[in-house]
Coordinates of C-alpha atoms and ligand atoms in Angstrom, one line a residue:
X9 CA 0.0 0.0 0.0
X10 CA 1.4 3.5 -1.2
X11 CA 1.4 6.0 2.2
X12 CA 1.1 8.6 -0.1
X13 CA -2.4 7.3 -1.8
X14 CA -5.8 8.9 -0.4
X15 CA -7.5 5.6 0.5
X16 CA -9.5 4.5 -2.5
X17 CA -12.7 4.8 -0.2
X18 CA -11.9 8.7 1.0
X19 CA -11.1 9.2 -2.7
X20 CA -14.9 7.9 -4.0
X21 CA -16.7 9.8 -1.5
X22 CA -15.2 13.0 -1.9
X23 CA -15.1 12.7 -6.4
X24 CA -18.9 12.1 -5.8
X25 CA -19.4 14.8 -2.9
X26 CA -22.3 16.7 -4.5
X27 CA -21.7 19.4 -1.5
X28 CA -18.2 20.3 -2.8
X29 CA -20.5 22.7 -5.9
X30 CA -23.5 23.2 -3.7
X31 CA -21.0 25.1 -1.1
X32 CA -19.0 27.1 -3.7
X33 CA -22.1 28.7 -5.5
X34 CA -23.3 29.0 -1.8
X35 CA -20.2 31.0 -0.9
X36 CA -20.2 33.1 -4.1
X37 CA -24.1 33.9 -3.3
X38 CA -22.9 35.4 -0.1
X39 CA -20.8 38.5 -2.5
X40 CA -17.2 39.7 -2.6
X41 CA -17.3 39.3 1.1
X42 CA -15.2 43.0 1.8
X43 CA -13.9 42.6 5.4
X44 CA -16.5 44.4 7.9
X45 CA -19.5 44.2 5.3
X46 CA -22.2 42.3 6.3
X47 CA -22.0 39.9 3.1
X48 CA -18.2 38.6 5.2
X49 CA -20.1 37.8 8.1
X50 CA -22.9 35.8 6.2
X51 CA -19.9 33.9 4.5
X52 CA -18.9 33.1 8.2
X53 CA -22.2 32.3 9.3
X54 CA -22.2 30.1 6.2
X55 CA -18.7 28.4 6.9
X56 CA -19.9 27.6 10.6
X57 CA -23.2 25.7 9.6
X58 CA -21.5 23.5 7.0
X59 CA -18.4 22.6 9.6
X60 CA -21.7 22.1 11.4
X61 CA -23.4 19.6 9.6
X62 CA -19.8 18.0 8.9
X63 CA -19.0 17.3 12.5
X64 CA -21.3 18.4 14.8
X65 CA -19.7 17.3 17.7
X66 CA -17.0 20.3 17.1
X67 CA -17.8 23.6 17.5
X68 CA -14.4 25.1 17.1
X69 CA -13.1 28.2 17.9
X70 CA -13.5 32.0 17.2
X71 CA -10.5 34.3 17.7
X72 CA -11.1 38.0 17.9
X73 CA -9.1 39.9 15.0
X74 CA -8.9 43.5 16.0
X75 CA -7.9 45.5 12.7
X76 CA -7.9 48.7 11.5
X77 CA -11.6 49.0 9.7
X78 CA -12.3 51.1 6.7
X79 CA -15.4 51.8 4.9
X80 CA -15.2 53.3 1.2
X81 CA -18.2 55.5 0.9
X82 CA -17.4 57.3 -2.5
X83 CA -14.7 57.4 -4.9
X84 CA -14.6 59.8 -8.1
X85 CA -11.9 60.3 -11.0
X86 CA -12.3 63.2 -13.3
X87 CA -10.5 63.4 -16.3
X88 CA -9.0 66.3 -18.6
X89 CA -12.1 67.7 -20.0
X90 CA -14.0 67.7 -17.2
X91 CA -15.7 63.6 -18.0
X92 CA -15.8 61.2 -15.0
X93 CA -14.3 57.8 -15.6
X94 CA -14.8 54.7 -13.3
X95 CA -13.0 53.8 -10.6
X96 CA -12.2 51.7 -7.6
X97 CA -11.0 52.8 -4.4
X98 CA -7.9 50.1 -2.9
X99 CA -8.6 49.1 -0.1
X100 CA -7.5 51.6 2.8
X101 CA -6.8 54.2 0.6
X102 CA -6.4 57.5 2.7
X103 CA -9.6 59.5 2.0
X104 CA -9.2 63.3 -0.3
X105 CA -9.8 66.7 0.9
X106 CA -14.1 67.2 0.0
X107 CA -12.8 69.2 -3.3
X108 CA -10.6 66.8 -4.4
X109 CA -6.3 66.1 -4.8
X110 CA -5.8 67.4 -8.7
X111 CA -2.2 67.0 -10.2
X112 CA -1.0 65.8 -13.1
X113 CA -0.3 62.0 -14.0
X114 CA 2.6 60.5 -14.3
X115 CA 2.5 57.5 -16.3
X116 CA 5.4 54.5 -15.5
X117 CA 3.7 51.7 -17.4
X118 CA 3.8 48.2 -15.5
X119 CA 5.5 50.2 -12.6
X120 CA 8.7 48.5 -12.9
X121 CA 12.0 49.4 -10.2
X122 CA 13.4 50.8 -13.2
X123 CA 10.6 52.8 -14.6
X124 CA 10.3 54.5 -11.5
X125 CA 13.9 55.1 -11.2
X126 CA 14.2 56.7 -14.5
X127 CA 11.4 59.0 -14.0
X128 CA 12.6 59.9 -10.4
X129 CA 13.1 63.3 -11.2
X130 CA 9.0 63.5 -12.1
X131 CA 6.6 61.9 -9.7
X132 CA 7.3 64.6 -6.7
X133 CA 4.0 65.7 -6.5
X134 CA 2.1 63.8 -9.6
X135 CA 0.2 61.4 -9.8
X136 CA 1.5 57.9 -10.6
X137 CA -0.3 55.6 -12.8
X138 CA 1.0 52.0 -12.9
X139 CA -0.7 48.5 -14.2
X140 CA -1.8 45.5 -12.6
X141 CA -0.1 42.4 -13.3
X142 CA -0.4 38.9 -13.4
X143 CA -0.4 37.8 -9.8
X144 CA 0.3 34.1 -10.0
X145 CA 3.5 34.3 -12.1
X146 CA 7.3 34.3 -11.1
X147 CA 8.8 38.1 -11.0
X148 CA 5.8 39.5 -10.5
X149 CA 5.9 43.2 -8.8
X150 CA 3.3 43.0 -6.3
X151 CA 1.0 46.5 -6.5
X152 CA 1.7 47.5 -2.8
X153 CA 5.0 47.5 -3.8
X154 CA 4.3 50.1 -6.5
X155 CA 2.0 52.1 -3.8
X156 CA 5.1 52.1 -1.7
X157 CA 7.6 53.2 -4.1
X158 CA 5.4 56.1 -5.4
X159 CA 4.9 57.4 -1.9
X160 CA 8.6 56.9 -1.3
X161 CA 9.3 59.3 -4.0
X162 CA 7.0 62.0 -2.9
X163 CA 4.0 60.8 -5.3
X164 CA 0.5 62.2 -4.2
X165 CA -1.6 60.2 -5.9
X166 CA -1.7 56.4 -7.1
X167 CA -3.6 54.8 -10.1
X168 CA -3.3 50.9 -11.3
X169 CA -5.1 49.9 -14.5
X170 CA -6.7 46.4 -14.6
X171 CA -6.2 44.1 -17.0
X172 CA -9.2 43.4 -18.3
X173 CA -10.9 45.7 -21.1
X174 CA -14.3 48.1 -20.3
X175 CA -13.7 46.6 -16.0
X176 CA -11.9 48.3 -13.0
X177 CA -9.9 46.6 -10.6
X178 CA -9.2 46.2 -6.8
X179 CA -6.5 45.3 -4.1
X180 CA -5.3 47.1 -1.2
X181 CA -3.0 49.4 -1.2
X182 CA -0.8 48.1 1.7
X183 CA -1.4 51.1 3.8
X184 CA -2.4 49.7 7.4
X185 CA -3.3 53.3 9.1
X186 CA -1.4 56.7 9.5
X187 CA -0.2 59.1 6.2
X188 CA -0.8 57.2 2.6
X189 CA -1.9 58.5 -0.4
X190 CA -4.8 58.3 -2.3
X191 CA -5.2 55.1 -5.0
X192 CA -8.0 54.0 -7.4
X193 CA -8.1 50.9 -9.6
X194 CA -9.6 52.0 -13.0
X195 CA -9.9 50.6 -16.0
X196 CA -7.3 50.0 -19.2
X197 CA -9.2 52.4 -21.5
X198 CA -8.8 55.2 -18.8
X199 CA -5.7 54.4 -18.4
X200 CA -5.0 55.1 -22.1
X201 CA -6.5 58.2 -22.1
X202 CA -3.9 59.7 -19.2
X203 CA -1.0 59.3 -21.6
X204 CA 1.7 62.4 -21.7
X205 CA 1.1 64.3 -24.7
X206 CA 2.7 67.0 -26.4
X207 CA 0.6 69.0 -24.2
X208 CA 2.7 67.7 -21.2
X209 CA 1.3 65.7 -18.3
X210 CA -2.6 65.3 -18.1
X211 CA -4.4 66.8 -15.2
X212 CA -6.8 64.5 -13.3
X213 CA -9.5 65.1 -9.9
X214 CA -9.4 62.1 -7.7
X215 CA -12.3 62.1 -4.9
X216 CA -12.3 59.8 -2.6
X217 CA -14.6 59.7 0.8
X218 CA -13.6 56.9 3.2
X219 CA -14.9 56.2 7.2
X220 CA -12.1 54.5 9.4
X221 CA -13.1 53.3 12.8
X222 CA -11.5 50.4 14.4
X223 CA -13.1 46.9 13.7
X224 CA -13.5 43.5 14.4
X225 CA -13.5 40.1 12.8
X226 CA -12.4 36.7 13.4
X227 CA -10.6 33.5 12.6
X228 CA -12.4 30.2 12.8
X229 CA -10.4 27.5 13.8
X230 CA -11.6 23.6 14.1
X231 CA -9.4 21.1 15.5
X232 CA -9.5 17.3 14.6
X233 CA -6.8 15.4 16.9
X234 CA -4.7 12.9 15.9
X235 CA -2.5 10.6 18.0
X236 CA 0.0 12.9 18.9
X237 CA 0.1 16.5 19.7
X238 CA 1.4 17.3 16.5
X239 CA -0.9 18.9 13.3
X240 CA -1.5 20.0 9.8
X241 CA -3.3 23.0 9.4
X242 CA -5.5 23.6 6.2
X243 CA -6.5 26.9 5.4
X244 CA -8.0 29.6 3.5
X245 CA -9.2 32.7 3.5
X246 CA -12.9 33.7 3.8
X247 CA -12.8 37.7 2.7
X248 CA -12.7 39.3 -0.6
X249 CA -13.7 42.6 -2.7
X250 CA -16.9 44.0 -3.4
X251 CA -16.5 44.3 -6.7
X252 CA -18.5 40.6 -7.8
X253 CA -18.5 37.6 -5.9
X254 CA -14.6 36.6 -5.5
X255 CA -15.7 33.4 -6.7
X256 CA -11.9 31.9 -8.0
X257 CA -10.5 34.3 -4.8
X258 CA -11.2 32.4 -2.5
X259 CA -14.5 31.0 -3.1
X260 CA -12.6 28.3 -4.7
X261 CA -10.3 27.4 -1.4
X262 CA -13.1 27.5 0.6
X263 CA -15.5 24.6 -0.6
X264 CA -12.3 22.7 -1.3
X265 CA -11.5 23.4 2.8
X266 CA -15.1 22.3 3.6
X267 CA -15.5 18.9 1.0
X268 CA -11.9 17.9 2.5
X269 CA -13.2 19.0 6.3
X270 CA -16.5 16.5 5.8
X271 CA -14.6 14.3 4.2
X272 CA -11.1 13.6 6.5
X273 CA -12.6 14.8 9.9
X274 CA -13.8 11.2 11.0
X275 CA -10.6 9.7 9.8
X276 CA -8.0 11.4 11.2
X277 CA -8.4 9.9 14.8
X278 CA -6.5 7.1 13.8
X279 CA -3.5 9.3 12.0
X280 CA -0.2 11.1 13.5
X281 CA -1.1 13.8 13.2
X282 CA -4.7 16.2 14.0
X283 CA -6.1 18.4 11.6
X284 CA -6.5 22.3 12.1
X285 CA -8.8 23.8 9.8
X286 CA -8.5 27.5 9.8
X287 CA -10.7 30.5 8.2
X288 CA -8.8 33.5 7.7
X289 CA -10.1 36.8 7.4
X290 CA -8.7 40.4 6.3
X291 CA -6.3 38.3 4.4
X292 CA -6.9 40.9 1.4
X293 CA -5.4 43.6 3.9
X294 CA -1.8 42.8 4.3
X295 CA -2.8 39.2 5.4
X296 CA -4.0 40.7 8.8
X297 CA -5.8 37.6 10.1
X298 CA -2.8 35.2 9.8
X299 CA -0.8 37.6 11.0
X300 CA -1.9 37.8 14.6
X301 CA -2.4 34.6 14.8
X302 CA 1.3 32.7 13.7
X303 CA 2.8 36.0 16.1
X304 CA 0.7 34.8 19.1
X305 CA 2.1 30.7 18.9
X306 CA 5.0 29.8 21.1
X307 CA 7.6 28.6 19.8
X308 CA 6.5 25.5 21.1
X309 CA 3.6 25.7 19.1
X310 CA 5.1 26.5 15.8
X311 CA 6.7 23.3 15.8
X312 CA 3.8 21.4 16.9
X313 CA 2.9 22.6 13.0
X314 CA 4.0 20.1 10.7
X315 CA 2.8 21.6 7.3
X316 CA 0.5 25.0 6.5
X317 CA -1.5 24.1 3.6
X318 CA -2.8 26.8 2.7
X319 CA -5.7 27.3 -0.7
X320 CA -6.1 30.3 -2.1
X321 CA -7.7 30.4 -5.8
X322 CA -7.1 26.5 -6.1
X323 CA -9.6 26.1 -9.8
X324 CA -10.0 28.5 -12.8
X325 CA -7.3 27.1 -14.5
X326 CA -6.7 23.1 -14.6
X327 CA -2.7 23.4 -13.7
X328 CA -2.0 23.6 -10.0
X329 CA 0.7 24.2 -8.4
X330 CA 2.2 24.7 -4.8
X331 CA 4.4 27.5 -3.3
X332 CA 6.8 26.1 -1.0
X333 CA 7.9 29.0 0.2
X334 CA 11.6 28.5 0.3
X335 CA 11.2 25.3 1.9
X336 CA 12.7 23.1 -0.6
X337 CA 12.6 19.9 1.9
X338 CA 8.4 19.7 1.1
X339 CA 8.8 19.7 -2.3
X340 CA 9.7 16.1 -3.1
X341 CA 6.9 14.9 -0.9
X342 CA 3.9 17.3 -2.6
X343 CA 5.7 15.6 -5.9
X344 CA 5.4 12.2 -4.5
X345 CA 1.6 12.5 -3.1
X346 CA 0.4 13.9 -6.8
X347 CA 1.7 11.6 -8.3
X348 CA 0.8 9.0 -6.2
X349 CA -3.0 10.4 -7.0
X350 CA -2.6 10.6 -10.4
X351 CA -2.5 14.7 -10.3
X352 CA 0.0 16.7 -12.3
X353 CA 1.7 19.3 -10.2
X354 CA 4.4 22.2 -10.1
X355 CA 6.4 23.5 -7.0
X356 CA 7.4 27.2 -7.2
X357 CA 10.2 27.5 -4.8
X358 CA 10.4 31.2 -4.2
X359 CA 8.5 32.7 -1.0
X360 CA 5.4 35.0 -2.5
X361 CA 4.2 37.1 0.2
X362 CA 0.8 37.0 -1.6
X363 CA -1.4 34.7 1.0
X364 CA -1.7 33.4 4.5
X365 CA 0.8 30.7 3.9
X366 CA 3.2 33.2 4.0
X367 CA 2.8 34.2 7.4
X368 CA 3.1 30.4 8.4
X369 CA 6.0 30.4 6.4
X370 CA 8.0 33.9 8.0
X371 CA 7.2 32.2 11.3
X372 CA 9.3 28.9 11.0
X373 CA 6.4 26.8 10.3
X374 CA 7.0 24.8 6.5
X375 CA 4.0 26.1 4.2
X376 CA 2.0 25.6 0.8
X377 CA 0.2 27.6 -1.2
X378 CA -1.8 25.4 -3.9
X379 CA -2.7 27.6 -6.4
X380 CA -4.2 27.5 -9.9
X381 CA -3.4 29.0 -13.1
X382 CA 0.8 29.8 -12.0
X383 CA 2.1 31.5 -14.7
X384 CA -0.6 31.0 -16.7
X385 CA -1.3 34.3 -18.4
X386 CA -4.6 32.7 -20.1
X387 CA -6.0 31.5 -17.7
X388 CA -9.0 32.9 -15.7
X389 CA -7.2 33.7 -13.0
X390 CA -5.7 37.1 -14.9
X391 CA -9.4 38.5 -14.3
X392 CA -8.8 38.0 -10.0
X393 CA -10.0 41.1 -8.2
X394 CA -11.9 42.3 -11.1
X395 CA -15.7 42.1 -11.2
X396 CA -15.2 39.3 -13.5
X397 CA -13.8 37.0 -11.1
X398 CA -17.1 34.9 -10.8
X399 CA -18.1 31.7 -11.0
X400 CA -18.5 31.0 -14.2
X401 CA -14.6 30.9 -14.7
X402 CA -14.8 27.9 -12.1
X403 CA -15.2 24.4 -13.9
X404 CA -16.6 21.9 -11.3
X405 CA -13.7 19.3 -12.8
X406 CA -11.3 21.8 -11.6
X407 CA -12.9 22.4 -8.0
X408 CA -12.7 18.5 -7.6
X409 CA -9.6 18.0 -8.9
X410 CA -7.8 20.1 -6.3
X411 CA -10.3 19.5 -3.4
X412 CA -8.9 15.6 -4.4
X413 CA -4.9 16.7 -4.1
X414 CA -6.0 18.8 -1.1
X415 CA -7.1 15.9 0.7
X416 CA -4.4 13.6 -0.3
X417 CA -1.7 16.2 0.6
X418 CA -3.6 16.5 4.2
X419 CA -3.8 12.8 4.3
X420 CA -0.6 12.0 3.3
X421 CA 0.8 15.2 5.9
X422 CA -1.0 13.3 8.8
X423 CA 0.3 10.3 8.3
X424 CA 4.1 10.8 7.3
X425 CA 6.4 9.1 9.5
X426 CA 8.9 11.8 11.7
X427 CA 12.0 11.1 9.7
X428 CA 9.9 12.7 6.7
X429 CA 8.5 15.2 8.0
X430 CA 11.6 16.6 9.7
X431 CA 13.0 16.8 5.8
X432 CA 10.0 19.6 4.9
X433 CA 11.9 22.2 7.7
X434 CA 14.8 22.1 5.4
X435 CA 14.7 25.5 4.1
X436 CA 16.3 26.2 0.4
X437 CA 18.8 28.4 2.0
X438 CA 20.0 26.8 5.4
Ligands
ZN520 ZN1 -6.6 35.3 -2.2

C-alpha cells in the first residue's frame, strides 16, 4: 500500500461529494465578502453551519481579530475635459480633501524598479499611474510595492489599471493606518486616455470619501486530533472585494476546505497527526488575520505545526501548483503525493508574500500555497479582483480535482512518519 495514496474509499466519497459545488455557488451567493460588510459575516455564518453539519460534535473556535476597519463611501476620477471615468477605491486608501487632490499624471507603465527610477526626477507631487499584473506568475511586482515606491518618491496620488478591457480593478494598497496616499483601480481604457502628450502631463481630480473606525472580525479554527500532539493546518481565507462575488478568490479554497473537512474529519483519529482547519479573514489587507495569529504561537507551538497548507484560488485554471515557500525539503513529498493520485503538479520555490501561507512560512512553520493558473497568463485567474472573477470561470472538474490533491496532501501530511516530515523544515537556503 502506497502512504502517499488517499484511501480508494476517501477518494470515492469526496469525487462524488455533490456538496463540494453546492457550497461554492453558496459562498459566491454570499458577494465579494469585503472585510467588515455584512456579506463577510454571512460567509462566516455560512462556513460555521456546514463545519456544522460536517461534525457536529466540534464547535471550534472563534479568535477575535482587532484591525484597522475602513469603509469606502465614495470614490470619483475626473478626467481632462472635465468627464468622470470609473474607478475603484484600494482598499484603505487615505480618503481626499471634499474638493478633491488634482495633479497631473505620471504615467510608468507596469511600474517596474526601473521605470520609477528613470522617471525619479517627475513623480514629486504627480500622480503615478501603474498596471496590474499577473499575480500568480514568477517576478511578479506586487501592486503594494508600487504604492510604496510612489509614496517613497513624494508621489500624491496612485492609479493601477486592470487588465481586463471596459472593467476596474481592486486590491489594497498596503497602507495599514497613518499618512498614505490616495489610490484608485480603474480601467485600461482610462488608463489610455492619461498618456503624456505634447501637451505635457494630463491633469486629473481624484475624490475619494472613506470612514475609518476600528473593527473587528475573526478567525475560525476547528481542530480534529490525531495521536499525537502534533498537526497540519489547512486553510483559506474567507474575505474578498466587493467588486463581484470573488468566486476563484477564495470562493474556490473554501468549498475545497469544507469537501476535505466533511470528508477527512472522522478519519483522522487514527492518523499522526490532528487536523486544524483554519478560516482567515482580512487576508486581502496585508494578510491581517494570519498575522496575529502565527505571532501569538509559542515557539513551542510553531513546531507542533507540521505543514500550513494553505488554498487560495485552487480552480479557474486546470494546472496547480504549490508554493513552497523557500522550503525546498516539502517539495519532493507534494511531488510524490500527486503523483501517487494521479495529479499533475508544479512547485514554485520562491517565498510569495501574496497569501496566508506566508505568514506560516515567515514564522518557521514549512508552508504551501496550492494555487491554480501559476504563470498561466490565459487562464482565468488574470481577471482575479476584477468584477469578473465569478463563478462561471470555475469548472466543477477543476474544484474536484484540487479539493482531491487537497485531501491527499492533508492525508498524506497526517500520516508521514517523523524522519519525513523533519525533511520539509529544510529550508532552500539553510
Ligand atoms: Zn486570495
Amino acid at each position: 500500500m502506497n502512504a502517499h495514496r488517499l484511501p480508494p474509499a476517501l477518494a470515492a466519497r469526496l469525487a462524488a461529494d455533490p456538496a463540494l459545488w453546492r457550497d461554492f455557488n453558496d459562498i459566491c451567493d454570499c458577494g465579494g465578502r469585503l472585510a467588515g460588510t455584512a456579506s463577510e459575516k454571512k460567509a462566516f455564518a455560512l462556513l460555521r453551519e456546514r463545519v456544522r453539519a460536517a461534525s457536529p460534535a466540534n464547535s471550534g473556535r472563534s479568535i477575535p481579530v482587532p484591525y484597522n476597519g475602513w469603509t469606502p463611501k465614495s470614490a470619483t476620477l475626473r478626467l481632462p475635459g472635465g468627464a468622470t471615468a470609473a474607478c475603484h477605491p484600494l482598499v484603505r486608501t487615505i480618503a481626499t480633501a471634499p474638493e478633491g487632490l488634482t495633479a497631473e499624471v505620471v504615467d510608468l507603465g507596469r511600474g517596474t524598479p526601473d521605470e520609477f527610477a528613470e522617471h525619479a526626477g517627475e513623480i514629486n507631487g504627480r500622480i503615478v499611474l501603474v498596471r496590474h499584473e499577473l499575480m500568480f506568475a514568477a517576478g511578479t511586482i506586487h501592486r503594494r510595492r508600487k504604492y510604496d515606491m510612489a509614496r517613497e518618491r513624494g508621489a500624491v496620488g496612485f492609479l493601477i489599471a486592470g487588465p481586463l478591457a471596459g472593467h476596474v480593478v481592486a486590491g489594497s494598497s498596503g497602507r495599514d493606518s497613518g499618512p498614505g496616499i490616495p489610490a484608485l483601480g480603474i480601467a485600461p481604457e482610462t488608463a489610455a486616455k492619461l498618456a503624456r502628450s505634447a501637451h505635457g502631463w494630463p491633469s486629473v481630480t481624484m475624490i475619494i470619501e472613506t470612514d475609518e473606525a476600528p473593527a473587528e472580525t475573526e478567525t475560525l479554527v476547528y481542530e480534529y486530533p490525531g495521536t499525537t500532539d502534533e498537526w497540519v493546518v489547512l486553510s483559506a481565507h474567507v474575505d474578498g472585494h466587493d467588486l463581484a462575488e470573488s468566486a476563484m478568490d477564495n470562493g474556490t479554497g473554501l468549498a475545497a476546505a469544507l469537501a476535505v473537512t466533511r470528508t477527512l474529519s472522522p478519519e483522522v483519529g487514527k492518523w499522526r497527526r490532528g487536523l486544524r482547519v483554519m478560516f482567515f479573514s482580512v487576508e486581502e489587507w496585508a494578510l491581517t488575520g494570519s498575522a496575529q495569529y502565527v505571532q501569538a504561537l509559542s515557539a513551542e507551538a510553531r513546531a507542533k505545526i507540521a505543514l500550513n497548507i494553505n488554498l487560495d484560488s485552487v480552480a479557474g485554471s486546470p494546472n496547480l501548483a504549490a508554493l513552497s515557500s523557500g522550503y525546498a525539503g516539502v517539495e519532493p513529498f507534494l511531488l510524490q503525493v500527486a503523483v501517487a493520485n494521479g495529479q499533475s503538479l508544479r512547485t514554485v520555490r520562491p517565498l510569495m508574500t501574496n497569501s496566508d501561507h506566508a505568514n506560516f512560512a515567515t514564522g518557521g512553520i514549512p508552508a504551501i500555497r496550492l494555487v491554480s493558473g501559476f504563470d498561466d497568463p490565459n487562464a482565468h485567474l488574470r481577471v482575479v479582483l476584477t468584477p469578473a472573477d465569478t463563478r462561471d470561470k470555475v469548472a466543477q472538474g477543476e474544484l474536484r480535482q484540487a479539493t482531491l490533491l487537497t485531501a491527499a496532501l492533508v492525508a498524506a501530511a497526517c500520516g508521514a512518519d517523523p524522519a519525513e516530515a523533519a525533511k520539509w523544515r529544510v529550508r532552500s537556503a539553510s
